[in-house]
Amino acid sequence: MNPDRRTFIRTLGAGSIAGLAGCSALSGDDDTDTPEGDTEPTDGEETPTATSTPESTDTDTDTQTDTGGGGETEGPTIITLKAAGADIWNTTDLGHIYFAEVSGDFDARVEVTSLENTNPHAKAGLMARAALDPGSRNVMVRKRAGYGLSPQWRPQDGASTTSTTSEAGAPLSRVEGGMMENATWQRLERVGDKIRAYGSENGEDWTLMVELTTDQIELPDTVVLGLAATSHDNANATTAKFRNLSGVEPTENQDLGNPIISGSVSVAQAAVVSDLGADASPESATLQGTLTSMGGADSVDVRYEYREATTEEWTETDATTLSESGPAEVDISGLTPRRYYEFRAIADTGDNEFSTVAQLFSTPSGSDGSSEEGPASSSNVDPADGFADLAPWVDDDTPLVVVDEPTRESLAAATSIPGPRIVVFETSGTIDLGAEDLNVRNDKCWIAGQTAPSPGITLIRGGLWVYGNDCAVQHIRVRPGTAGQDEGWQPDAIEVADDTSGNVVDHCTGTWGVDENINVGYDTNNSTMTNCLVAEPLNDATHVKGEHGYNSIIGDRAKNVTLSGNIWALGTDRNPRLKQGTETVVVNNFVHHYSDGMWADPETKHSIVGNVFEDPQTDQPNIFGEGSVYAEDNVQRDDADVPMIGDGISQLDSRPLWPEALEPVSSSDVRSHNLEHAGARPTDRTETDERIVANIRNGEGGVIDSQDDVGGYPELAENTQSLDVPTSGLRAWLRKQAAAVEP
C-alpha cells in the first residue's frame, strides 16, 4: 500500500450508519435481539428484533432511462414528502400522506431513496388505509431512519398498531427478525382478501415479509393508497424521498391527524450525479462525480458537502456550473489523518436541488507501515491468547472514530461506520442507552474503552450486542438493570451475537443483566472472553421466566470458545453454561457465590483447567451435565462438600481443543490474580466495581433483584481529553493505552 495515497469509498445506504446527526441516508441501528422473547415497546414504538448487516449496501445513484441516440439521459421522477407528527403507531396517526383512492386488488411498488433521521423511529413508505381518519385501520411497509424495512398494521379502527418486530406481530413474520436490513424497495399488494408486504434490494427480487388475512385486518374494497411519513418528532418535520413509484398514481396529499407542522409533497425530474469517488491523502482529497442527467435544466451547478463522520455540520465547496453532462471534481483540504469523511454531491437546477446518498472515504495516516505489536497484557492471559485473532485487520491506516460526548447517539454513530474502525473516546461518563440495546452491526470494530479519560465509560439501561465479525471490545462496563421497564425486559450486558466469528471481549465488566451478563451466541466460531468481571445478574426482576440470576451462556454449537481469566460471581446459574454442541476452553477462571457452576450440555467437548470455585450455595457438582470434559487442576477453595465433577460428565484423558498461545497458571494463583486483574480498567475501578470486588474478596454480598438493591445506576464524571495518536504504530498505541489501566 502506498502510505501517502489511499482511496476508500463506501456507500451510506440502508443499514450503514445509524445515528449520524442530520444524516439523510437510510440508516440502520439499535435493533434489539432477545433470543428468549422480544422486549416490550418503548417511547411509543416497539423495539425490534435484530438481523445482521453486511459491511456495505447498494449505492443510491439514480436510475436513468435511455432516451436514444446516445445523448443525455433523463433523470428519474423524485417524490419529496415532508412530514411531522409524533408517530404513525399505537391507536392514532400523526404524519402526512400522498394518496389516491383505489378499489379492488392493487400492487404498489416504490423505492425509498432517503429519510432524514429526525428520530430513529421516523418512518416512510407505502400505506393502504380504510380512511383518512387518524385512527383508521391500515397497513404500512415502513422504512425507519434507525432500522431496516418491516411491515406494521392496525387491525381495527382505533386499535393498537403492531408489526413483525413487536411481540404480537412477530409470529406472522416471514423473515428472520421481522425486518429486512438492506432493502430499499417496498411492495404492498392486495389479492382478494389477502394483503402482502414485500421488500427488495433491487426492485426485482422480492421477499415476502408478511401475509395478512381477514383474521388480522379487513380493509374495505376502496382504500386510500399511497406514500406516508412521520418524523416521530412533534417539533420537526422529516424529509423522505421516493422514486420508481408504480401501481398507484397519487393526486392528493394531506396531514394525518393534526401535527404541529404541516406536511407537503413535491414532484420533480431529478438532475443526477453518479460515479462518486474520492482520492485522499492524509490531509486533503479530490472529490469526484459525473453529472449524467440535467433534470430538464439548461445548466446545473454541482457542489459537494463533506464532514468528518459522526459530526453534525457540513462544509460546502464551491459549485461547478455545467451546461451538459460530464465530470465535476473539487479539491478539499484541512482534513485530519486516519479519519472517515462523509460526502455527497448536490445538483442545483435553479428550481430544485438533488442530493446523492452520502458516501464515505478515509484519509490515510501517512505512516511508513510500522508492524510493532506493543505490550502484552499484564494479566496472565492476553486477549490474543485465545482462538480469535485480536483484530488482525488493524494497520496504521485504520481510521479512528472519536466519541467526544457520553451519549447513545455519539456511540451508536461511531460503532455503525460500515468499514474497519477503532472507536476511541475523548470523554468519560455514563452512557444511557435509553432502555434499548446498542448493536454493533458491521465487521471489524474495535471499541477501545481504555482510551477514555478516567473514570472511563459505563453503559446503562441496555446492553451491547456485537453482530459483526472480527470485533474487539475492551475496558467497557455495561449495566443494563431494569431500566424502569415492566415484565418482559430481559437484556444481556454484553452479547457476542449468533453466527459471528473472531470476536474478542477483554477486560470488560458485565453486571445487572436480566437474561445473562456476558454471553457468546449460538453457532459462533473463534470467540474469546478474557479478564472480565461478570457479577450480580438480577434474579427476580423483569424476566418473563421469573427468577433468572444467570451470568454467562455459550450458545448451541459455538466452537473454539476461549473463556479465561474471568470472574463469575454473585449469581445463581450459568457460570458458565456450555450448551449443546459447544466446544470450549475454560481456563483459570474464578467462580464465587453460585448455585450452579460450569454446566456442560450433551454433545459438547471442553478443556476445563485451573479454575477455582468458592462459596457454593447448593451441593451441585462444580462441573456437571452430560458433556465430555478434560479436567485438570480445578479446586474448591473452601471446605464446601461439593463434588468437583458430576457423574454425568464423560472425563477425557487429553485436551480435546486448546489455543496454541494459551498457557495456564496454577489454580493456586487464580483467585488473587483475577481479583486484581478482571474487569474494566482494574487500576481505575469505579465505586460499583470496587464494591463488587471487595464483596467477593471478603465473602460479602449475594444475589440481588434490582440495581437499586446496591445503590442504583452510577453517574460517572464527564472528563475530557484530546488523544495524541502517533502516525505509526497504531496497534502498539492501543495496547499501551490498555496497559495504562491494567495492573
XYZ file of C-alpha atoms in Angstrom:
743
model
C 0.000 0.000 0.000
C 1.228 3.465 -0.830
C 1.326 5.211 2.572
C 0.610 8.638 1.066
C -2.485 7.965 -1.024
C -5.465 5.759 -0.476
C -8.969 5.755 -1.898
C -11.752 4.283 0.209
C -15.363 4.647 -0.889
C -18.302 3.105 0.903
C -21.928 3.952 0.282
C -24.079 5.021 3.206
C -27.280 3.229 2.311
C -29.826 1.226 4.262
C -28.264 -0.328 7.313
C -24.997 1.574 7.044
C -24.562 4.400 9.533
C -27.082 4.955 12.259
C -27.381 7.966 14.442
C -25.353 10.343 12.297
C -26.732 13.728 13.225
C -28.694 15.122 10.311
C -27.804 12.214 8.055
C -30.321 11.701 5.283
C -29.045 8.260 4.382
C -31.184 5.246 5.143
C -29.506 4.280 8.367
C -29.844 1.068 10.336
C -29.115 0.541 14.033
C -30.318 -0.178 17.508
C -32.483 -3.228 16.897
C -32.830 -5.409 19.925
C -32.409 -9.162 19.615
C -33.702 -11.084 22.590
C -33.497 -14.797 21.805
C -35.931 -15.751 24.551
C -38.588 -13.173 23.668
C -38.974 -9.667 22.268
C -38.786 -6.661 24.526
C -41.804 -4.519 25.181
C -42.479 -1.261 23.303
C -40.668 1.854 24.473
C -41.314 5.532 23.779
C -44.397 4.882 21.717
C -42.654 2.408 19.414
C -41.729 -1.240 19.588
C -38.172 -2.422 19.951
C -37.481 -4.722 17.009
C -35.654 -7.988 16.766
C -32.319 -7.704 15.011
C -30.781 -9.176 11.899
C -27.212 -8.984 10.699
C -25.969 -6.152 8.468
C -23.174 -6.543 5.898
C -20.397 -4.001 5.566
C -21.804 -2.115 2.599
C -25.030 -1.596 0.674
C -26.054 -0.644 -2.833
C -25.456 2.918 -3.957
C -28.258 5.415 -4.339
C -27.271 6.743 -7.763
C -30.479 7.473 -9.604
C -31.857 5.094 -12.200
C -31.803 6.604 -15.677
C -33.914 5.919 -18.763
C -32.183 5.828 -22.155
C -33.677 8.448 -24.464
C -31.998 7.006 -27.543
C -29.353 8.479 -29.789
C -26.568 8.195 -27.180
C -27.332 11.629 -25.776
C -28.156 12.842 -22.299
C -30.329 10.571 -20.163
C -33.486 11.589 -18.340
C -33.425 11.776 -14.607
C -35.985 9.863 -12.547
C -39.071 11.420 -11.011
C -38.383 12.167 -7.358
C -41.268 12.483 -4.891
C -40.298 14.507 -1.822
C -42.580 14.136 1.172
C -42.166 16.413 4.198
C -43.935 15.162 7.317
C -44.027 15.924 11.024
C -46.002 14.289 13.809
C -45.402 12.220 16.918
C -45.745 8.892 15.109
C -47.781 6.607 12.887
C -48.309 3.969 15.554
C -50.419 2.951 18.559
C -54.106 3.918 18.196
C -53.840 7.120 16.165
C -51.571 8.595 13.487
C -49.793 11.909 13.068
C -47.962 12.412 9.798
C -48.556 13.164 6.131
C -49.861 11.082 3.206
C -49.763 11.426 -0.609
C -52.566 9.263 -1.948
C -55.270 8.157 -4.355
C -58.390 6.084 -3.801
C -58.049 2.580 -5.248
C -60.678 -0.158 -5.494
C -60.159 -3.891 -5.612
C -56.794 -5.575 -5.940
C -53.640 -3.474 -6.145
C -49.863 -3.929 -6.425
C -47.934 -0.786 -5.455
C -44.133 -0.539 -5.518
C -41.646 2.193 -4.660
C -38.013 2.802 -3.781
C -37.272 4.880 -0.669
C -34.075 6.737 -1.507
C -33.592 8.767 1.671
C -35.172 9.535 5.020
C -33.989 12.275 7.347
C -33.182 10.925 10.790
C -35.229 13.269 12.969
C -35.686 10.244 15.246
C -34.688 6.580 14.828
C -38.433 5.806 14.601
C -39.128 8.356 11.848
C -40.693 6.296 9.078
C -41.756 6.451 5.452
C -43.331 4.050 2.994
C -46.303 2.614 1.197
C -49.589 2.653 3.084
C -53.125 1.383 2.492
C -55.811 2.656 4.873
C -59.531 2.242 5.258
C -59.954 6.022 5.538
C -58.027 9.230 6.223
C -59.228 9.364 9.822
C -56.108 9.254 12.069
C -57.389 6.185 13.903
C -58.267 4.253 10.771
C -57.099 0.667 10.315
C -54.178 0.454 7.901
C -51.157 -1.464 6.644
C -47.776 0.191 6.073
C -44.463 -1.015 4.696
C -42.174 1.238 6.669
C -38.581 2.286 6.369
C -37.428 3.761 9.677
C -34.455 6.096 9.973
C -32.764 3.920 12.579
C -33.862 0.462 11.439
C -34.484 -1.794 8.463
C -37.621 -2.404 6.406
C -40.646 -4.006 8.103
C -44.471 -4.065 7.914
C -46.849 -2.667 10.525
C -50.637 -2.715 10.722
C -53.560 -1.503 12.816
C -56.073 -4.384 12.799
C -59.176 -2.351 13.625
C -60.146 1.300 13.776
C -58.791 2.797 16.979
C -56.877 -0.349 17.934
C -53.196 -0.518 18.811
C -50.785 -0.960 15.949
C -48.469 -3.969 15.767
C -45.655 -5.077 13.463
C -43.463 -8.006 12.532
C -40.845 -6.730 15.003
C -43.138 -6.470 18.012
C -44.341 -9.273 20.226
C -47.903 -9.531 18.865
C -46.949 -9.499 15.186
C -43.636 -11.355 15.194
C -45.186 -14.843 14.795
C -46.567 -13.778 11.402
C -43.208 -12.640 10.028
C -41.847 -14.498 7.001
C -38.327 -13.061 7.512
C -35.950 -13.657 10.387
C -36.126 -10.925 12.986
C -39.165 -9.346 11.369
C -37.259 -6.971 9.100
C -35.037 -6.667 6.041
C -31.989 -4.629 6.929
C -30.750 -3.671 3.450
C -33.966 -3.440 1.440
C -34.813 -0.020 -0.003
C -37.647 -1.170 -2.283
C -41.155 -1.701 -0.899
C -44.160 -3.506 -2.305
C -47.717 -3.625 -0.955
C -50.136 -5.983 -2.681
C -53.782 -6.963 -2.217
C -55.124 -10.097 -3.874
C -58.655 -10.937 -2.815
C -58.808 -10.842 0.989
C -55.034 -11.161 1.438
C -52.612 -8.263 1.872
C -48.918 -8.947 1.336
C -45.904 -6.781 2.166
C -42.578 -7.342 0.401
C -39.078 -5.912 0.454
C -36.289 -5.911 -2.108
C -32.724 -4.652 -2.505
C -33.019 -4.173 -6.280
C -36.707 -3.868 -7.175
C -36.642 -7.208 -8.993
C -36.111 -9.947 -6.421
C -38.903 -9.659 -3.851
C -39.057 -11.217 -0.385
C -42.429 -11.717 1.278
C -42.291 -10.225 4.766
C -45.855 -10.858 5.891
C -49.212 -12.035 4.541
C -52.266 -10.700 6.367
C -55.708 -12.253 6.083
C -59.053 -11.075 7.412
C -58.076 -12.688 10.720
C -55.525 -9.886 11.102
C -57.078 -6.960 9.214
C -60.021 -6.431 6.877
C -59.865 -3.385 4.598
C -62.834 -2.114 2.563
C -62.944 -2.603 -1.203
C -61.983 1.055 -1.767
C -58.915 2.153 0.179
C -56.667 5.157 0.469
C -53.347 4.028 -1.077
C -50.113 5.982 -1.336
C -46.978 7.184 0.438
C -46.940 8.174 4.113
C -44.319 9.505 6.512
C -43.880 10.803 10.044
C -40.949 12.447 11.803
C -41.646 10.897 15.237
C -40.901 14.431 16.458
C -43.621 16.963 17.194
C -41.255 19.897 16.744
C -39.560 18.925 13.477
C -40.522 17.600 10.069
C -38.623 14.832 8.323
C -37.932 14.695 4.602
C -38.488 11.406 2.768
C -37.638 10.901 -0.901
C -39.077 8.230 -3.184
C -38.648 7.183 -6.796
C -39.884 4.484 -9.194
C -43.445 4.565 -7.807
C -45.797 2.224 -9.654
C -49.215 0.673 -9.093
C -50.783 3.884 -7.791
C -50.935 7.453 -9.100
C -51.425 9.779 -6.128
C -53.262 13.024 -6.800
C -53.861 14.442 -3.320
C -51.965 14.923 -0.085
C -52.928 15.897 3.444
C -51.850 15.568 7.043
C -52.839 12.548 9.071
C -54.273 13.951 12.251
C -53.142 17.444 13.214
C -49.349 17.577 13.562
C -47.931 20.880 14.778
C -46.047 21.302 11.494
C -47.995 20.740 8.282
C -46.542 18.430 5.669
C -46.141 18.833 1.932
C -45.343 16.984 -1.300
C -43.260 17.989 -4.305
C -42.567 16.071 -7.520
C -39.677 16.867 -9.847
C -37.445 15.363 -12.503
C -34.025 14.905 -10.924
C -30.633 16.067 -12.028
C -28.316 13.136 -11.386
C -24.719 12.968 -10.217
C -23.274 9.464 -10.229
C -19.913 7.672 -10.057
C -18.888 9.389 -6.841
C -15.306 8.866 -5.723
C -12.559 10.370 -3.605
C -8.787 10.298 -3.882
C -7.446 11.012 -0.406
C -4.119 11.846 1.203
C -3.678 12.364 4.977
C -4.932 15.986 4.968
C -6.656 16.523 1.613
C -8.822 14.812 -1.001
C -10.190 15.228 -4.507
C -13.951 14.624 -4.636
C -15.225 13.365 -7.958
C -18.543 12.750 -9.685
C -20.236 12.753 -13.060
C -23.363 14.709 -13.968
C -25.342 12.187 -16.000
C -28.704 13.958 -16.198
C -29.546 17.659 -16.390
C -33.046 17.126 -15.000
C -34.537 19.236 -17.814
C -32.429 22.313 -16.931
C -30.205 24.337 -19.286
C -27.383 24.271 -16.724
C -26.692 22.608 -13.399
C -24.494 23.755 -10.514
C -22.710 20.804 -8.903
C -21.153 21.213 -5.480
C -20.088 18.871 -2.702
C -20.696 18.792 1.025
C -18.423 16.902 3.406
C -17.849 16.368 7.105
C -15.999 14.057 9.420
C -18.257 11.065 10.003
C -20.491 11.372 13.091
C -20.225 15.188 13.244
C -23.206 17.441 12.568
C -22.056 20.321 10.375
C -21.366 20.006 6.651
C -18.655 22.005 4.877
C -19.742 23.180 1.429
C -17.459 23.508 -1.607
C -17.767 25.982 -4.431
C -20.062 24.919 -7.270
C -19.068 23.932 -10.803
C -21.577 25.040 -13.459
C -22.174 22.504 -16.231
C -24.253 23.093 -19.370
C -24.035 19.456 -20.413
C -23.390 16.148 -18.733
C -19.821 15.438 -17.691
C -17.349 15.206 -14.800
C -17.265 17.544 -11.816
C -14.483 17.415 -9.234
C -13.124 19.592 -6.471
C -10.105 19.589 -4.150
C -10.613 19.920 -0.386
C -8.018 20.361 2.369
C -7.718 20.718 6.135
C -8.637 17.091 6.788
C -7.432 15.005 9.725
C -5.346 11.901 9.026
C -6.773 8.474 9.826
C -10.430 9.537 9.807
C -13.633 8.705 7.945
C -15.289 11.511 5.998
C -18.812 11.560 4.648
C -19.533 13.418 1.413
C -22.350 13.946 -1.054
C -22.921 15.762 -4.313
C -25.631 18.401 -4.731
C -27.042 19.117 -8.193
C -28.832 22.503 -8.334
C -31.060 23.144 -11.367
C -32.162 26.570 -10.142
C -35.624 25.285 -9.296
C -34.642 22.220 -7.266
C -31.639 20.686 -5.562
C -30.939 16.954 -5.691
C -28.551 15.259 -3.277
C -26.839 11.930 -3.685
C -26.804 9.496 -0.799
C -23.742 10.225 1.307
C -20.655 8.079 0.864
C -17.520 7.546 2.921
C -13.851 7.866 2.232
C -10.987 7.546 4.682
C -7.778 9.516 4.994
C -4.560 7.524 5.477
C -2.165 8.128 8.340
C 0.993 8.897 6.395
C 2.721 6.103 8.295
C 5.708 4.223 6.907
C 3.993 0.963 7.909
C 5.068 0.081 11.436
C 4.471 -3.522 12.477
C 5.026 -3.016 16.219
C 2.564 -5.009 18.332
C 3.021 -3.225 21.648
C 2.992 -4.769 25.132
C 1.103 -7.907 26.041
C -1.488 -7.663 28.772
C -0.149 -7.641 32.323
C -2.757 -10.294 33.067
C -1.796 -13.961 32.955
C -3.912 -14.219 29.817
C -3.616 -11.853 26.876
C -6.689 -11.253 24.675
C -4.643 -12.613 21.757
C -4.084 -15.947 23.568
C -7.457 -17.408 22.579
C -8.724 -18.865 19.334
C -9.693 -15.456 17.938
C -7.067 -13.256 16.337
C -7.160 -9.856 18.015
C -8.323 -7.523 15.232
C -5.929 -8.778 12.516
C -7.323 -6.109 10.179
C -5.751 -3.214 12.106
C -2.912 -1.395 10.364
C -1.562 2.133 10.636
C -4.189 3.450 8.206
C -7.203 2.023 10.059
C -9.486 5.012 10.732
C -10.313 6.213 14.227
C -13.846 7.294 15.070
C -13.985 9.625 18.060
C -16.703 9.611 20.720
C -16.469 13.045 22.311
C -19.629 13.087 24.419
C -21.139 10.334 26.599
C -24.378 9.861 24.675
C -26.021 6.921 22.978
C -26.166 8.874 19.727
C -22.429 9.530 19.666
C -21.504 5.929 20.460
C -24.057 4.498 18.005
C -22.754 6.689 15.202
C -19.172 5.619 15.890
C -19.865 1.908 16.099
C -22.086 1.914 13.000
C -19.497 3.062 10.459
C -19.588 0.463 7.646
C -15.872 -0.190 7.469
C -12.887 -1.088 9.643
C -12.800 1.372 12.550
C -11.382 1.875 16.006
C -13.782 3.623 18.364
C -11.820 5.857 20.722
C -13.035 8.123 23.489
C -12.181 11.716 24.303
C -14.701 11.696 27.127
C -15.557 9.636 30.167
C -19.026 9.222 31.603
C -22.202 7.193 31.872
C -23.933 6.483 28.550
C -27.671 5.913 28.984
C -28.850 3.531 26.261
C -32.476 4.522 26.865
C -33.874 1.041 27.525
C -32.703 -0.275 24.143
C -29.687 -2.387 23.298
C -26.932 -0.871 21.205
C -25.902 -3.106 18.317
C -22.581 -3.235 16.519
C -23.776 -4.305 13.083
C -20.708 -4.129 10.871
C -17.499 -6.151 10.945
C -14.079 -5.008 12.144
C -14.919 -2.693 15.022
C -12.565 -2.252 17.981
C -14.256 -0.436 20.866
C -11.244 0.780 22.850
C -12.575 1.844 26.245
C -9.012 2.119 27.502
C -8.618 5.345 25.500
C -11.171 7.215 27.643
C -10.006 9.524 30.421
C -10.668 8.424 33.997
C -13.077 7.014 35.143
C -13.826 5.508 31.731
C -17.115 4.532 30.086
C -20.136 2.776 31.607
C -23.241 1.864 29.599
C -26.532 1.647 31.498
C -30.195 0.778 30.769
C -29.427 -1.510 27.830
C -26.917 -3.998 26.521
C -24.125 -4.080 23.946
C -24.577 -6.651 21.145
C -21.779 -7.475 18.709
C -23.257 -8.671 15.404
C -20.133 -8.008 13.349
C -17.191 -10.351 12.875
C -13.575 -9.791 13.928
C -14.558 -7.169 16.508
C -12.959 -6.353 19.863
C -14.485 -4.765 22.961
C -12.143 -3.701 25.747
C -12.416 -1.846 29.049
C -16.145 -1.096 28.872
C -18.645 -1.556 31.719
C -22.236 -2.473 30.855
C -25.031 -2.424 33.475
C -28.492 -2.878 31.897
C -30.625 -3.144 35.065
C -34.391 -2.982 34.986
C -34.369 0.404 33.210
C -37.816 1.282 34.543
C -39.395 -1.451 32.412
C -42.090 -3.976 33.185
C -42.067 -7.748 32.773
C -40.524 -8.868 29.505
C -37.497 -6.557 29.644
C -34.612 -9.025 29.687
C -31.372 -7.582 28.337
C -27.895 -9.066 28.451
C -24.989 -6.819 29.350
C -22.671 -7.904 26.504
C -23.557 -10.421 23.814
C -21.373 -11.845 21.067
C -24.272 -12.478 18.714
C -25.237 -15.674 16.902
C -23.386 -16.742 13.747
C -20.410 -14.446 14.323
C -16.710 -15.270 14.328
C -13.403 -13.875 15.509
C -14.758 -11.631 18.280
C -12.885 -10.714 21.465
C -14.321 -9.326 24.716
C -11.486 -8.442 27.075
C -11.274 -6.614 30.408
C -14.966 -5.737 30.441
C -17.458 -5.618 33.289
C -20.942 -7.041 32.839
C -23.397 -6.677 35.715
C -27.146 -6.357 36.327
C -28.174 -8.319 33.239
C -31.727 -9.666 33.336
C -31.206 -12.582 30.917
C -27.447 -13.076 31.390
C -24.446 -10.812 31.837
C -21.847 -11.691 29.177
C -22.614 -14.331 26.545
C -21.271 -15.964 23.411
C -24.046 -16.690 20.927
C -25.249 -19.716 19.003
C -23.244 -21.060 16.039
C -20.313 -18.768 16.707
C -16.696 -19.598 15.956
C -13.360 -18.469 17.398
C -14.737 -16.288 20.202
C -12.648 -15.098 23.154
C -13.753 -13.734 26.537
C -10.851 -12.858 28.833
C -10.281 -10.963 32.082
C -13.929 -9.984 32.532
C -15.822 -9.276 35.754
C -19.224 -10.967 35.402
C -21.334 -10.480 38.507
C -24.633 -9.554 40.125
C -27.114 -10.679 37.447
C -30.594 -9.619 38.502
C -32.538 -12.595 39.824
C -36.211 -11.824 40.439
C -36.531 -8.805 38.137
C -38.336 -8.408 34.792
C -37.579 -11.682 33.017
C -40.690 -13.452 31.715
C -39.466 -16.704 33.253
C -39.187 -15.252 36.746
C -36.028 -15.850 38.774
C -33.113 -15.704 36.396
C -29.897 -14.674 38.167
C -27.610 -16.085 35.459
C -24.117 -14.977 34.486
C -22.988 -16.441 31.145
C -24.196 -18.796 28.452
C -22.328 -20.192 25.478
C -24.940 -20.860 22.802
C -25.571 -24.119 20.965
C -22.859 -25.232 18.534
C -20.439 -22.441 19.445
C -16.962 -23.704 18.515
C -13.471 -22.688 19.636
C -14.577 -20.503 22.540
C -11.886 -19.314 24.962
C -13.006 -18.312 28.472
C -10.014 -17.380 30.603
C -9.066 -15.078 33.454
C -12.688 -14.196 34.250
C -14.651 -13.882 37.476
C -18.215 -15.211 37.643
C -19.765 -14.163 40.928
C -22.836 -13.376 42.990
C -25.315 -15.158 40.730
C -27.188 -18.424 40.687
C -26.684 -20.401 37.469
C -24.665 -20.406 34.235
C -21.143 -19.837 35.484
C -20.988 -20.576 32.576
C -23.495 -22.865 30.874
C -21.920 -24.600 27.864
C -24.878 -25.506 25.686
C -25.379 -28.420 23.327
C -22.735 -28.902 20.672
C -20.303 -26.358 22.144
C -16.537 -26.762 22.189
C -14.760 -24.539 24.690
C -11.604 -23.954 26.685
C -12.390 -22.766 30.241
C -9.130 -21.863 31.956
C -8.062 -20.023 35.120
C -11.458 -18.560 35.987
C -12.753 -17.816 39.485
C -16.350 -18.738 40.391
C -17.702 -17.260 43.627
C -21.090 -17.456 45.425
C -23.047 -19.568 42.974
C -25.755 -22.216 42.884
C -24.593 -23.988 39.714
C -21.064 -23.835 38.390
C -19.956 -25.000 34.941
C -22.769 -26.817 33.151
C -21.742 -28.915 30.129
C -24.672 -29.972 27.946
C -24.712 -33.174 25.858
C -22.626 -33.459 22.690
C -20.065 -30.971 23.978
C -16.271 -31.030 24.346
C -14.329 -28.893 26.811
C -10.903 -28.368 28.274
C -11.588 -27.133 31.828
C -8.289 -26.345 33.522
C -7.068 -24.408 36.551
C -10.379 -22.953 37.747
C -11.206 -22.011 41.342
C -14.614 -22.417 42.998
C -15.656 -20.712 46.232
C -18.814 -20.329 48.330
C -21.301 -22.650 46.576
C -24.924 -22.279 47.629
C -26.003 -25.852 46.695
C -24.460 -29.315 46.659
C -24.456 -29.425 42.845
C -21.089 -30.618 41.438
C -18.965 -27.722 40.174
C -18.635 -29.262 36.707
C -21.818 -31.106 35.820
C -24.097 -32.117 32.968
C -23.600 -34.677 30.216
C -20.684 -33.296 28.190
C -17.174 -34.607 27.550
C -14.565 -32.804 29.666
C -10.830 -32.883 30.149
C -10.416 -31.557 33.704
C -7.144 -30.636 35.390
C -6.119 -28.566 38.426
C -9.638 -27.371 39.300
C -10.014 -26.691 43.029
C -12.617 -25.982 45.686
C -11.008 -23.223 47.712
C -13.199 -23.547 50.818
C -14.326 -26.589 52.801
C -17.663 -26.947 50.992
C -18.720 -30.553 50.494
C -19.279 -30.257 46.757
C -18.067 -32.799 44.149
C -15.766 -31.271 41.556
C -17.145 -33.316 38.639
C -20.636 -34.755 38.328
C -21.452 -38.342 37.461
C -22.938 -37.446 34.086
C -19.686 -35.957 32.761
C -17.569 -38.114 30.430
C -13.989 -37.437 31.510
C -11.364 -37.273 28.754
C -7.706 -38.248 29.019
C -6.428 -35.353 26.924
C -7.462 -31.870 25.915
C -9.996 -32.008 23.055
C -9.056 -28.485 21.962
C -6.594 -25.801 23.023
C -5.412 -22.470 21.540
C -1.707 -22.550 20.792
C -0.775 -19.352 22.659
C -2.664 -20.038 25.909
C -0.516 -21.048 28.900
C -2.439 -21.840 32.095
C -1.116 -20.909 35.527
C -1.566 -22.870 38.717
C -5.012 -22.668 40.253
C -3.315 -21.508 43.461
C -2.636 -18.146 41.761
C -6.047 -17.649 40.174
C -8.164 -16.084 42.928
C -5.803 -13.271 43.882
C -4.767 -12.664 40.301
C -8.299 -12.408 38.910
C -9.482 -10.157 41.726
C -6.679 -7.785 40.803
C -6.912 -8.000 37.011
C -10.507 -8.800 35.978
C -12.979 -6.198 34.829
C -12.800 -2.872 33.019
C -9.874 -0.590 33.883
C -8.812 -2.519 37.019
C -6.389 0.239 38.123
C -9.186 2.787 37.666
C -12.218 0.978 39.059
C -15.476 2.792 39.667
C -17.165 2.607 43.063
C -19.526 -0.093 41.792
C -16.733 -2.364 40.613
C -14.741 -1.676 43.781
C -17.723 -2.725 45.893
C -18.251 -5.918 43.903
C -14.589 -6.926 44.072
C -14.461 -6.151 47.807
C -17.597 -8.214 48.417
C -16.103 -11.161 46.565
C -12.802 -10.865 48.379
C -14.472 -10.586 51.794
C -17.250 -13.119 51.267
C -19.975 -10.492 51.439
C -22.915 -9.597 49.228
C -25.067 -12.037 47.311
C -27.807 -12.392 44.724
C -29.773 -9.195 44.025
C -33.079 -8.452 42.285
C -32.524 -4.835 41.245
C -29.717 -2.367 40.748
C -31.454 -0.309 43.434
C -30.538 -3.027 45.966
C -26.909 -1.919 45.642
C -27.146 1.839 45.140
C -28.634 2.206 41.665
C -27.146 3.330 38.383
C -23.813 5.174 38.562
C -23.273 8.718 37.369
C -19.653 8.962 36.292
C -17.745 12.199 35.919
C -17.635 13.559 32.364
C -13.967 14.351 31.910
C -12.491 15.194 28.515
C -9.106 14.888 26.859
C -7.613 15.172 23.384
C -5.978 11.984 22.215
C -2.418 12.150 20.921
C -2.245 9.285 18.436
C 1.123 8.602 16.780
C 1.405 8.442 12.997
C 2.942 4.959 13.161
C 2.367 2.012 15.481
C -1.407 2.257 15.922
C -1.789 -1.282 17.272
C 1.077 -0.736 19.709
C -0.537 2.514 20.866
C -3.823 0.738 21.587
C -2.003 -1.911 23.594
C -0.128 0.763 25.555
C -3.405 2.542 26.315
C -4.756 -0.732 27.720
C -1.609 -1.358 29.757
C -2.027 2.070 31.349
C -5.296 0.998 33.041
C -4.235 -2.552 33.899
C -2.114 -3.543 36.938
